[in-house]
mmCIF file of C-alpha atoms and ligand atoms in Angstrom:
data_model
loop_
_atom_site.group_PDB
_atom_site.id
_atom_site.type_symbol
_atom_site.label_atom_id
_atom_site.label_comp_id
_atom_site.label_asym_id
_atom_site.label_seq_id
_atom_site.Cartn_x
_atom_site.Cartn_y
_atom_site.Cartn_z
ATOM 1 C CA MET K 1 9.913 12.270 -13.688
ATOM 2 C CA THR K 2 7.441 9.333 -14.735
ATOM 3 C CA ALA K 3 5.991 6.751 -13.022
ATOM 4 C CA PRO K 4 7.928 3.577 -13.014
ATOM 5 C CA ARG K 5 6.849 0.623 -15.563
ATOM 6 C CA PHE K 6 5.393 -1.306 -12.453
ATOM 7 C CA GLN K 7 7.036 -1.575 -8.639
ATOM 8 C CA PHE K 8 5.029 -3.469 -6.392
ATOM 9 C CA SER K 9 6.143 -2.177 -2.597
ATOM 10 C CA ILE K 10 5.034 -3.920 0.150
ATOM 11 C CA ARG K 11 4.486 -1.816 3.392
ATOM 12 C CA ALA K 12 3.472 -4.308 6.225
ATOM 13 C CA THR K 13 2.838 -7.826 6.785
ATOM 14 C CA ASP K 14 1.322 -9.208 9.658
ATOM 15 C CA GLY K 15 1.030 -13.546 9.082
ATOM 16 C CA LYS K 16 0.845 -14.600 5.589
ATOM 17 C CA ALA K 17 -1.542 -11.360 4.696
ATOM 18 C CA ARG K 18 0.447 -8.275 2.905
ATOM 19 C CA THR K 19 -0.587 -4.626 2.233
ATOM 20 C CA GLY K 20 1.477 -2.348 -0.087
ATOM 21 C CA THR K 21 1.106 -0.454 -3.306
ATOM 22 C CA ILE K 22 2.018 -1.547 -7.329
ATOM 23 C CA ALA K 23 3.134 1.673 -8.661
ATOM 24 C CA MET K 24 2.353 1.801 -12.892
ATOM 25 C CA ARG K 25 2.263 4.530 -15.060
ATOM 26 C CA ARG K 26 -0.812 4.877 -15.275
ATOM 27 C CA GLY K 27 -1.795 5.225 -11.459
ATOM 28 C CA GLU K 28 -0.958 3.762 -8.367
ATOM 29 C CA ILE K 29 -2.650 -0.101 -7.456
ATOM 30 C CA ARG K 30 -3.409 -0.488 -3.336
ATOM 31 C CA THR K 31 -2.971 -4.351 -2.189
ATOM 32 C CA PRO K 32 -4.794 -6.545 -2.008
ATOM 33 C CA ALA K 33 -6.373 -5.004 -4.504
ATOM 34 C CA PHE K 34 -10.027 -5.883 -6.105
ATOM 35 C CA MET K 35 -10.829 -5.569 -9.328
ATOM 36 C CA PRO K 36 -14.251 -4.924 -10.988
ATOM 37 C CA VAL K 37 -14.876 -6.544 -13.862
ATOM 38 C CA GLY K 38 -15.641 -4.423 -17.131
ATOM 39 C CA THR K 39 -15.992 -6.818 -19.728
ATOM 40 C CA ALA K 40 -17.730 -5.323 -22.656
ATOM 41 C CA ALA K 41 -15.335 -2.080 -22.419
ATOM 42 C CA THR K 42 -17.986 -1.412 -19.209
ATOM 43 C CA VAL K 43 -18.523 -2.315 -15.871
ATOM 44 C CA LYS K 44 -22.000 -3.663 -16.378
ATOM 45 C CA ALA K 45 -24.884 -0.518 -14.644
ATOM 46 C CA MET K 46 -22.014 2.015 -13.535
ATOM 47 C CA LYS K 47 -20.489 4.915 -14.965
ATOM 48 C CA PRO K 48 -16.494 4.661 -14.684
ATOM 49 C CA GLU K 49 -16.272 7.866 -12.672
ATOM 50 C CA THR K 50 -17.926 6.268 -9.839
ATOM 51 C CA VAL K 51 -16.196 3.298 -10.355
ATOM 52 C CA ARG K 52 -13.624 5.568 -9.482
ATOM 53 C CA SER K 53 -15.052 7.249 -7.088
ATOM 54 C CA ILE K 54 -15.785 4.120 -4.573
ATOM 55 C CA GLY K 55 -12.002 3.325 -4.279
ATOM 56 C CA ALA K 56 -11.635 1.267 -7.485
ATOM 57 C CA ASP K 57 -7.483 1.419 -8.390
ATOM 58 C CA ILE K 58 -7.295 -1.013 -11.631
ATOM 59 C CA ILE K 59 -10.116 -2.829 -13.536
ATOM 60 C CA LEU K 60 -10.352 -5.897 -15.587
ATOM 61 C CA GLY K 61 -11.580 -6.690 -18.861
ATOM 62 C CA ASN K 62 -12.206 -9.422 -21.205
ATOM 63 C CA THR K 63 -9.781 -10.357 -24.005
ATOM 64 C CA TYR K 64 -12.566 -12.847 -25.678
ATOM 65 C CA HIS K 65 -15.589 -10.475 -25.453
ATOM 66 C CA LEU K 66 -13.805 -7.872 -26.641
ATOM 67 C CA MET K 67 -11.692 -9.416 -29.541
ATOM 68 C CA LEU K 68 -15.353 -10.897 -31.198
ATOM 69 C CA ARG K 69 -16.979 -7.106 -30.724
ATOM 70 C CA PRO K 70 -16.267 -4.667 -31.111
ATOM 71 C CA GLY K 71 -12.471 -6.499 -31.814
ATOM 72 C CA ALA K 72 -9.112 -5.343 -30.780
ATOM 73 C CA GLU K 73 -8.466 -4.017 -34.209
ATOM 74 C CA ARG K 74 -11.401 -1.725 -34.335
ATOM 75 C CA VAL K 75 -10.109 -1.067 -30.110
ATOM 76 C CA ALA K 76 -6.788 -0.085 -31.612
ATOM 77 C CA ARG K 77 -7.810 2.424 -33.972
ATOM 78 C CA LEU K 78 -10.534 4.515 -31.380
ATOM 79 C CA GLY K 79 -7.333 5.146 -29.585
ATOM 80 C CA GLY K 80 -7.437 2.235 -27.169
ATOM 81 C CA LEU K 81 -9.318 0.633 -24.212
ATOM 82 C CA HIS K 82 -8.927 3.255 -22.227
ATOM 83 C CA ARG K 83 -9.735 6.629 -24.627
ATOM 84 C CA PHE K 84 -12.347 4.059 -25.865
ATOM 85 C CA MET K 85 -14.185 3.598 -21.831
ATOM 86 C CA ARG K 86 -12.757 7.097 -20.744
ATOM 87 C CA TRP K 87 -10.946 4.925 -17.755
ATOM 88 C CA ASP K 88 -7.267 6.842 -17.535
ATOM 89 C CA ARG K 89 -5.903 4.576 -14.705
ATOM 90 C CA PRO K 90 -4.456 0.912 -14.976
ATOM 91 C CA ILE K 91 -6.482 -2.008 -16.270
ATOM 92 C CA LEU K 92 -6.026 -5.604 -16.653
ATOM 93 C CA THR K 93 -6.818 -7.811 -19.329
ATOM 94 C CA ASP K 94 -7.066 -11.481 -19.249
ATOM 95 C CA SER K 95 -5.715 -13.913 -21.987
ATOM 96 C CA GLY K 96 -8.786 -15.316 -23.217
ATOM 97 C CA GLY K 97 -7.820 -18.808 -22.426
ATOM 98 C CA TYR K 98 -10.578 -19.076 -19.508
ATOM 99 C CA GLN K 99 -13.518 -17.621 -21.547
ATOM 100 C CA VAL K 100 -12.455 -19.907 -24.562
ATOM 101 C CA MET K 101 -13.309 -23.237 -22.606
ATOM 102 C CA SER K 102 -16.282 -21.724 -20.637
ATOM 103 C CA LEU K 103 -17.909 -19.929 -23.481
ATOM 104 C CA ALA K 104 -17.141 -20.765 -27.009
ATOM 105 C CA SER K 105 -17.670 -23.996 -29.045
ATOM 106 C CA LEU K 106 -16.547 -26.350 -31.513
ATOM 107 C CA ARG K 107 -13.027 -25.411 -29.865
ATOM 108 C CA LYS K 108 -9.944 -27.296 -30.843
ATOM 109 C CA LEU K 109 -6.660 -27.228 -29.055
ATOM 110 C CA THR K 110 -3.173 -27.654 -30.326
ATOM 111 C CA GLU K 111 0.206 -26.655 -29.180
ATOM 112 C CA GLU K 112 -0.430 -24.345 -31.330
ATOM 113 C CA GLY K 113 -3.170 -22.605 -29.843
ATOM 114 C CA VAL K 114 -6.999 -22.740 -29.665
ATOM 115 C CA THR K 115 -9.326 -22.386 -32.791
ATOM 116 C CA PHE K 116 -13.680 -21.539 -32.024
ATOM 117 C CA GLN K 117 -16.999 -20.471 -32.884
ATOM 118 C CA SER K 118 -17.932 -17.604 -31.132
ATOM 119 C CA HIS K 119 -21.309 -17.321 -28.734
ATOM 120 C CA ILE K 120 -22.584 -14.524 -30.720
ATOM 121 C CA ASP K 121 -22.078 -14.706 -33.985
ATOM 122 C CA GLY K 122 -20.929 -18.186 -35.163
ATOM 123 C CA SER K 123 -18.170 -17.079 -36.348
ATOM 124 C CA ARG K 124 -14.418 -18.662 -36.613
ATOM 125 C CA HIS K 125 -11.780 -17.591 -34.631
ATOM 126 C CA MET K 126 -7.534 -18.374 -33.393
ATOM 127 C CA LEU K 127 -6.459 -18.305 -30.357
ATOM 128 C CA SER K 128 -2.832 -18.593 -29.113
ATOM 129 C CA PRO K 129 -0.199 -16.989 -26.879
ATOM 130 C CA GLU K 130 1.013 -14.327 -29.599
ATOM 131 C CA ARG K 131 -2.334 -13.297 -30.766
ATOM 132 C CA SER K 132 -3.744 -13.384 -26.942
ATOM 133 C CA MET K 133 -0.457 -10.826 -26.576
ATOM 134 C CA GLU K 134 -0.972 -8.955 -30.230
ATOM 135 C CA ILE K 135 -4.987 -8.530 -28.979
ATOM 136 C CA GLN K 136 -3.777 -7.491 -25.429
ATOM 137 C CA ARG K 137 -1.203 -4.906 -27.433
ATOM 138 C CA LEU K 138 -4.193 -3.302 -29.133
ATOM 139 C CA LEU K 139 -6.706 -2.870 -26.225
ATOM 140 C CA GLY K 140 -3.382 -1.294 -24.450
ATOM 141 C CA SER K 141 -3.589 -3.043 -21.533
ATOM 142 C CA ASP K 142 -1.387 -2.249 -18.324
ATOM 143 C CA ILE K 143 -1.244 -5.845 -17.313
ATOM 144 C CA VAL K 144 -1.300 -8.401 -19.635
ATOM 145 C CA MET K 145 -2.293 -12.370 -18.353
ATOM 146 C CA CYS K 146 -0.382 -14.657 -20.393
ATOM 147 C CA PHE K 147 -2.465 -17.100 -22.620
ATOM 148 C CA ASP K 148 -3.132 -20.296 -20.587
ATOM 149 C CA GLU K 149 -4.785 -23.476 -20.051
ATOM 150 C CA CYS K 150 -7.443 -23.798 -17.371
ATOM 151 C CA PRO K 151 -8.765 -27.719 -17.088
ATOM 152 C CA ARG K 152 -11.444 -28.526 -14.833
ATOM 153 C CA ALA K 153 -10.240 -29.185 -11.776
ATOM 154 C CA ASP K 154 -11.933 -32.334 -11.398
ATOM 155 C CA ARG K 155 -9.792 -34.245 -14.302
ATOM 156 C CA PRO K 156 -8.016 -37.246 -14.024
ATOM 157 C CA LEU K 157 -4.496 -35.825 -12.205
ATOM 158 C CA LYS K 158 -2.042 -37.274 -15.684
ATOM 159 C CA GLU K 159 -5.070 -34.750 -17.940
ATOM 160 C CA ILE K 160 -4.425 -31.193 -14.859
ATOM 161 C CA GLU K 161 -0.235 -32.240 -15.811
ATOM 162 C CA ALA K 162 -0.304 -32.116 -19.735
ATOM 163 C CA SER K 163 -2.924 -29.227 -19.435
ATOM 164 C CA MET K 164 -0.481 -27.316 -16.624
ATOM 165 C CA GLU K 165 2.611 -27.890 -18.989
ATOM 166 C CA LEU K 166 0.880 -26.684 -22.196
ATOM 167 C CA SER K 167 0.262 -23.825 -20.105
ATOM 168 C CA MET K 168 4.245 -23.463 -19.254
ATOM 169 C CA ARG K 169 5.075 -23.712 -22.909
ATOM 170 C CA TRP K 170 2.651 -21.231 -23.771
ATOM 171 C CA ALA K 171 4.334 -19.150 -20.821
ATOM 172 C CA LYS K 172 7.678 -18.607 -22.109
ATOM 173 C CA ARG K 173 5.999 -17.930 -25.617
ATOM 174 C CA SER K 174 4.053 -15.315 -24.254
ATOM 175 C CA ARG K 175 6.885 -13.778 -22.892
ATOM 176 C CA ASP K 176 9.033 -13.882 -25.885
ATOM 177 C CA ALA K 177 5.610 -12.177 -27.818
ATOM 178 C CA PHE K 178 4.982 -9.663 -24.634
ATOM 179 C CA ASP K 179 8.681 -9.140 -25.636
ATOM 180 C CA ALA K 180 9.020 -8.045 -28.726
ATOM 181 C CA GLY K 181 5.849 -5.485 -28.538
ATOM 182 C CA GLY K 182 8.118 -2.115 -28.786
ATOM 183 C CA ASP K 183 6.409 0.564 -26.477
ATOM 184 C CA HIS K 184 3.314 -1.340 -25.198
ATOM 185 C CA ALA K 185 6.240 -3.845 -23.583
ATOM 186 C CA ALA K 186 8.589 -0.800 -22.218
ATOM 187 C CA ASN K 187 5.458 0.313 -20.807
ATOM 188 C CA SER K 188 3.223 -2.186 -19.265
ATOM 189 C CA ALA K 189 3.662 -5.762 -17.001
ATOM 190 C CA LEU K 190 2.804 -9.159 -17.406
ATOM 191 C CA PHE K 191 1.938 -11.901 -15.303
ATOM 192 C CA GLY K 192 2.290 -15.420 -15.882
ATOM 193 C CA ILE K 193 0.140 -17.780 -14.201
ATOM 194 C CA GLN K 194 0.264 -20.957 -12.112
ATOM 195 C CA GLN K 195 -1.551 -23.969 -13.063
ATOM 196 C CA GLY K 196 -1.830 -27.801 -11.055
ATOM 197 C CA ALA K 197 -5.448 -27.836 -9.804
ATOM 198 C CA LEU K 198 -5.145 -29.052 -6.599
ATOM 199 C CA ASP K 199 -1.663 -31.414 -6.730
ATOM 200 C CA GLU K 200 0.826 -29.585 -4.759
ATOM 201 C CA GLY K 201 3.527 -30.845 -6.580
ATOM 202 C CA LEU K 202 2.479 -29.535 -9.936
ATOM 203 C CA ARG K 203 1.996 -26.599 -8.391
ATOM 204 C CA VAL K 204 5.327 -26.381 -7.611
ATOM 205 C CA ARG K 205 6.686 -27.622 -10.949
ATOM 206 C CA SER K 206 4.449 -24.727 -12.423
ATOM 207 C CA ALA K 207 5.939 -22.163 -10.196
ATOM 208 C CA GLU K 208 9.213 -23.306 -10.850
ATOM 209 C CA ALA K 209 8.845 -23.244 -14.105
ATOM 210 C CA LEU K 210 7.080 -19.411 -14.004
ATOM 211 C CA ARG K 211 9.935 -18.293 -12.202
ATOM 212 C CA GLU K 212 12.664 -19.509 -14.269
ATOM 213 C CA ILE K 213 10.455 -17.532 -17.315
ATOM 214 C CA GLY K 214 10.458 -14.631 -15.023
ATOM 215 C CA PHE K 215 7.597 -12.244 -14.319
ATOM 216 C CA ASP K 216 6.331 -8.972 -12.831
ATOM 217 C CA GLY K 217 3.501 -10.699 -11.213
ATOM 218 C CA TYR K 218 2.199 -14.307 -10.314
ATOM 219 C CA ALA K 219 -1.520 -15.519 -10.860
ATOM 220 C CA ILE K 220 -2.812 -18.732 -9.515
ATOM 221 C CA GLY K 221 -5.056 -20.564 -12.133
ATOM 222 C CA GLY K 222 -7.645 -23.254 -12.207
ATOM 223 C CA LEU K 223 -9.061 -22.106 -8.968
ATOM 224 C CA ALA K 224 -12.993 -21.188 -7.982
ATOM 225 C CA VAL K 225 -13.733 -23.551 -11.166
ATOM 226 C CA GLY K 226 -16.475 -25.104 -8.976
ATOM 227 C CA GLU K 227 -14.155 -27.361 -6.137
ATOM 228 C CA GLY K 228 -14.963 -25.412 -3.524
ATOM 229 C CA GLN K 229 -13.965 -22.940 -0.707
ATOM 230 C CA GLU K 230 -12.695 -25.713 1.834
ATOM 231 C CA ALA K 231 -10.046 -26.885 -1.412
ATOM 232 C CA MET K 232 -9.368 -23.739 -2.220
ATOM 233 C CA PHE K 233 -8.631 -22.920 0.700
ATOM 234 C CA ALA K 234 -6.415 -26.156 0.725
ATOM 235 C CA THR K 235 -4.384 -25.255 -2.105
ATOM 236 C CA LEU K 236 -3.938 -21.161 -0.650
ATOM 237 C CA ASP K 237 -2.068 -22.155 2.539
ATOM 238 C CA PHE K 238 1.028 -23.959 0.166
ATOM 239 C CA ALA K 239 0.624 -22.151 -3.421
ATOM 240 C CA PRO K 240 1.178 -18.615 -2.743
ATOM 241 C CA GLY K 241 4.107 -19.811 -0.745
ATOM 242 C CA GLN K 242 5.904 -21.005 -3.697
ATOM 243 C CA LEU K 243 5.730 -17.929 -5.995
ATOM 244 C CA PRO K 244 8.057 -14.991 -5.298
ATOM 245 C CA GLN K 245 7.896 -13.227 -2.090
ATOM 246 C CA ASP K 246 8.885 -9.982 -4.083
ATOM 247 C CA ALA K 247 6.007 -9.799 -6.595
ATOM 248 C CA PRO K 248 2.429 -9.778 -6.349
ATOM 249 C CA ARG K 249 0.209 -12.720 -5.593
ATOM 250 C CA TYR K 250 -3.945 -12.275 -7.568
ATOM 251 C CA LEU K 251 -5.662 -15.265 -7.345
ATOM 252 C CA MET K 252 -7.778 -15.086 -10.457
ATOM 253 C CA GLY K 253 -11.885 -15.148 -10.497
ATOM 254 C CA VAL K 254 -12.191 -15.112 -6.804
ATOM 255 C CA GLY K 255 -14.499 -14.539 -4.899
ATOM 256 C CA LYS K 256 -17.032 -13.587 -2.297
ATOM 257 C CA PRO K 257 -16.704 -11.930 1.089
ATOM 258 C CA ASP K 258 -15.395 -14.603 3.190
ATOM 259 C CA ASP K 259 -13.524 -16.113 0.092
ATOM 260 C CA LEU K 260 -11.007 -12.850 -0.059
ATOM 261 C CA VAL K 261 -10.733 -12.008 3.506
ATOM 262 C CA GLY K 262 -9.570 -16.333 3.488
ATOM 263 C CA ALA K 263 -6.847 -15.698 0.435
ATOM 264 C CA VAL K 264 -5.670 -12.302 2.049
ATOM 265 C CA GLU K 265 -4.745 -14.035 5.130
ATOM 266 C CA ARG K 266 -3.280 -17.151 3.264
ATOM 267 C CA GLY K 267 -1.207 -14.101 1.500
ATOM 268 C CA ILE K 268 -3.305 -13.248 -1.844
ATOM 269 C CA ASP K 269 -2.591 -9.198 -3.312
ATOM 270 C CA MET K 270 -4.754 -9.116 -6.009
ATOM 271 C CA PHE K 271 -8.580 -10.194 -6.903
ATOM 272 C CA ASP K 272 -11.216 -10.024 -9.568
ATOM 273 C CA CYS K 273 -14.780 -11.381 -9.654
ATOM 274 C CA VAL K 274 -18.273 -10.626 -11.356
ATOM 275 C CA LEU K 275 -20.179 -11.187 -8.030
ATOM 276 C CA PRO K 276 -20.338 -7.468 -6.773
ATOM 277 C CA THR K 277 -22.062 -6.893 -10.380
ATOM 278 C CA ARG K 278 -23.778 -9.721 -11.127
ATOM 279 C CA SER K 279 -25.390 -9.752 -7.620
ATOM 280 C CA GLY K 280 -25.886 -6.260 -7.977
ATOM 281 C CA ARG K 281 -28.730 -7.051 -11.426
ATOM 282 C CA ASN K 282 -29.775 -10.100 -9.181
ATOM 283 C CA GLY K 283 -31.305 -8.327 -6.624
ATOM 284 C CA GLN K 284 -28.546 -9.670 -4.139
ATOM 285 C CA GLY K 285 -25.823 -7.076 -1.951
ATOM 286 C CA PHE K 286 -23.366 -7.925 0.485
ATOM 287 C CA THR K 287 -23.087 -6.402 3.797
ATOM 288 C CA TRP K 288 -21.016 -6.776 6.580
ATOM 289 C CA SER K 289 -23.678 -8.768 8.216
ATOM 290 C CA GLY K 290 -23.882 -11.570 5.325
ATOM 291 C CA PRO K 291 -25.261 -11.240 1.909
ATOM 292 C CA VAL K 292 -29.243 -9.756 1.206
ATOM 293 C CA ASN K 293 -31.940 -10.852 -1.130
ATOM 294 C CA LEU K 294 -33.361 -7.731 -1.787
ATOM 295 C CA ARG K 295 -36.237 -9.434 -3.684
ATOM 296 C CA ASN K 296 -38.141 -10.816 -0.584
ATOM 297 C CA ALA K 297 -40.976 -9.780 1.398
ATOM 298 C CA ARG K 298 -39.309 -8.702 4.221
ATOM 299 C CA HIS K 299 -37.548 -5.556 3.167
ATOM 300 C CA ALA K 300 -40.640 -4.873 1.067
ATOM 301 C CA GLU K 301 -41.384 -2.225 3.839
ATOM 302 C CA ASP K 302 -38.088 -1.629 5.371
ATOM 303 C CA THR K 303 -36.777 2.115 5.819
ATOM 304 C CA ALA K 304 -33.443 1.391 6.659
ATOM 305 C CA PRO K 305 -30.469 1.418 4.521
ATOM 306 C CA LEU K 306 -28.871 -1.997 2.749
ATOM 307 C CA ASP K 307 -26.251 -1.693 5.334
ATOM 308 C CA GLU K 308 -26.042 1.019 8.398
ATOM 309 C CA ARG K 309 -22.244 0.240 7.955
ATOM 310 C CA CYS K 310 -21.827 1.954 4.205
ATOM 311 C CA SER K 311 -20.939 5.300 3.016
ATOM 312 C CA CYS K 312 -22.235 4.633 -0.427
ATOM 313 C CA ASP K 313 -24.477 6.932 -2.078
ATOM 314 C CA THR K 314 -26.706 4.062 -2.263
ATOM 315 C CA CYS K 315 -27.133 3.547 1.816
ATOM 316 C CA GLN K 316 -26.831 7.430 2.259
ATOM 317 C CA ASN K 317 -29.807 7.922 0.492
ATOM 318 C CA TYR K 318 -32.022 4.736 -0.308
ATOM 319 C CA SER K 319 -34.079 2.695 1.666
ATOM 320 C CA ARG K 320 -34.469 -1.143 1.716
ATOM 321 C CA ALA K 321 -38.263 -0.946 0.638
ATOM 322 C CA TYR K 322 -36.682 1.119 -2.660
ATOM 323 C CA LEU K 323 -34.278 -1.637 -4.112
ATOM 324 C CA HIS K 324 -37.182 -4.194 -2.699
ATOM 325 C CA HIS K 325 -39.940 -2.404 -5.356
ATOM 326 C CA LEU K 326 -36.794 -1.198 -8.055
ATOM 327 C CA HIS K 327 -35.593 -5.229 -8.265
ATOM 328 C CA LYS K 328 -39.329 -6.129 -8.127
ATOM 329 C CA SER K 329 -40.110 -4.049 -10.983
ATOM 330 C CA GLY K 330 -37.467 -4.909 -13.438
ATOM 331 C CA GLU K 331 -36.559 -1.608 -12.896
ATOM 332 C CA ILE K 332 -32.857 -0.641 -14.492
ATOM 333 C CA LEU K 333 -32.065 2.072 -11.465
ATOM 334 C CA GLY K 334 -32.550 -1.176 -9.059
ATOM 335 C CA ALA K 335 -29.405 -2.713 -11.067
ATOM 336 C CA MET K 336 -27.355 0.517 -10.775
ATOM 337 C CA LEU K 337 -27.799 1.336 -6.969
ATOM 338 C CA LEU K 338 -26.963 -2.453 -5.919
ATOM 339 C CA THR K 339 -24.065 -2.426 -8.561
ATOM 340 C CA GLU K 340 -22.500 0.460 -6.622
ATOM 341 C CA HIS K 341 -23.265 -0.526 -3.143
ATOM 342 C CA ASN K 342 -21.557 -4.005 -3.917
ATOM 343 C CA LEU K 343 -18.735 -2.431 -5.849
ATOM 344 C CA ALA K 344 -18.764 -0.195 -2.803
ATOM 345 C CA PHE K 345 -18.837 -2.726 -0.169
ATOM 346 C CA TYR K 346 -16.486 -4.466 -1.792
ATOM 347 C CA GLN K 347 -13.703 -1.678 -1.937
ATOM 348 C CA GLN K 348 -14.296 -0.580 2.090
ATOM 349 C CA LEU K 349 -13.977 -4.806 2.755
ATOM 350 C CA MET K 350 -10.512 -3.934 1.257
ATOM 351 C CA GLN K 351 -9.130 -0.645 2.683
ATOM 352 C CA ALA K 352 -10.370 -2.510 5.777
ATOM 353 C CA MET K 353 -8.447 -5.006 5.348
ATOM 354 C CA ARG K 354 -5.426 -3.279 4.156
ATOM 355 C CA ASP K 355 -5.444 -1.299 7.399
ATOM 356 C CA ALA K 356 -6.254 -4.404 9.623
ATOM 357 C CA ILE K 357 -2.321 -5.218 7.899
ATOM 358 C CA GLY K 358 -0.977 -2.417 8.482
ATOM 359 C CA GLU K 359 -1.902 -1.792 11.913
ATOM 360 C CA ARG K 360 -1.182 -5.984 12.655
ATOM 361 C CA ARG K 361 -4.595 -7.124 13.553
ATOM 362 C CA PHE K 362 -5.333 -8.837 11.066
ATOM 363 C CA ALA K 363 -5.862 -11.914 12.904
ATOM 364 C CA ALA K 364 -8.544 -10.227 14.681
ATOM 365 C CA PHE K 365 -10.133 -8.139 12.100
ATOM 366 C CA ALA K 366 -10.840 -11.685 9.851
ATOM 367 C CA ALA K 367 -12.531 -12.767 13.370
ATOM 368 C CA ASP K 368 -14.569 -9.476 13.794
ATOM 369 C CA PHE K 369 -15.313 -10.177 10.064
ATOM 370 C CA ARG K 370 -16.449 -13.932 9.773
ATOM 371 C CA ARG K 371 -18.562 -13.578 13.573
ATOM 372 C CA ASP K 372 -20.856 -10.770 11.477
ATOM 373 C CA TYR K 373 -20.601 -12.182 8.606
ATOM 374 C CA LEU K 374 -20.997 -15.999 8.313
ATOM 375 C CA GLY K 375 -22.442 -15.873 12.105
ATOM 376 C CA THR K 376 -20.023 -18.044 13.110
HETATM 377 ZN ZN1 ZN F 1 -23.612 0.997 0.710
#
C-alpha cells in the first residue's frame, strides 16, 4: 500500500498543545516538528545523513534562493531537489514572497505579482502565485506554500488590511495553479498562510478566506518580524484557534527555544528557523540551561561538554574548551560541530515536548523548561 498523499493524525492533546503525525509519500513527520532550514539546497555545515540521524523528519528549502541559483529549471533537469541534495524525506519550500521583500532590490508590487532584482547579480526576475507554484513544482517540493506578501507589523492598519486581502487573492490563484500541477499535485500538499499582523479582526477574516479555499495545512505568517515575543504570544493566543482543528498549523520563521515551547503551548504544530544553524556558525550554542557564547574566554579551559544532558555527537566527544578554540580560530569544524549540537538540541526539545503532550504533563514540562532555560 502506498503512503497517503497527506494525512494529519492527532495522537494526544494537552490543553491547546497537540502531538501527532503527518503521513506523506516520502515519510512521516512527527509533530510538533522543527524543520532545519536548507536555504540553498544545503543545511549549512551539515551532511544530510547527519540532519536525519539527529531526528529531523523534514527540512525547508527557499524558493527565492534556489530560483536565482542554481535555478529551478536546472534543479528539475538534475532530477529535482531531493536527488540533487541527497535528502529523500519530505521537503517544505517557502513561496519566495518573504525573501523578495527582505533581500531583493528594486521591487515592484502589482496585483499580478512582484518584479525584483537579484541580490546576487542584479538580474531581473518575477514572482507571482503562478510562477511560485511552478518553481516549487520544478523543485519537487512535498509541502508547497502559497505565494503571499508579508508587510512589516508596524505598518498602518489600512496597509496591513490591503496587503492581507491581496495575499488572500493570491492564495486562491496559488490553489488553482497548484491544482493544475498534474502528478506533482497528486503527490504533494499545499498550505495557506494567514496574515493580518497582530490584529484579531484581520486574522479572523484571513482565516475565513483560507478555509473557504481549503488547504492541507495552515501557516501563521507575518509574525517573528520584529514584534517581540510578548506581542507574538498575544497573537498566538487567538490565531491558531481561528484555523481548522484537524489540519497542521505552522508558525513560520520561529524561533528561539522558549518561543517554540510557548507556541506549542498555544497550539502550533510546525516550525522553521535559521537560528540553530546560524548560531552554530557564530559560536552560540543552545543548552537546557540557556544559550552559551562559546567565544567567551571563560570556556578556554573548560573540559566539560557543551550540555551534560545532550546526547549529540558533539557533546559526547568534544569539550567546551575545544569548541571555544575552534570558534576563536575561525575553523570550519567549529561551525560543523556546533551546528550539529544546536540542531540536535532543537530535535531533543521537540521530542521532549511530544513526550510531555503524550503523557499529558505539558504544563509541568514547560514550567521546568523555563526555570532551567530562562532562570525564571
Ligand atoms: Zn549536544
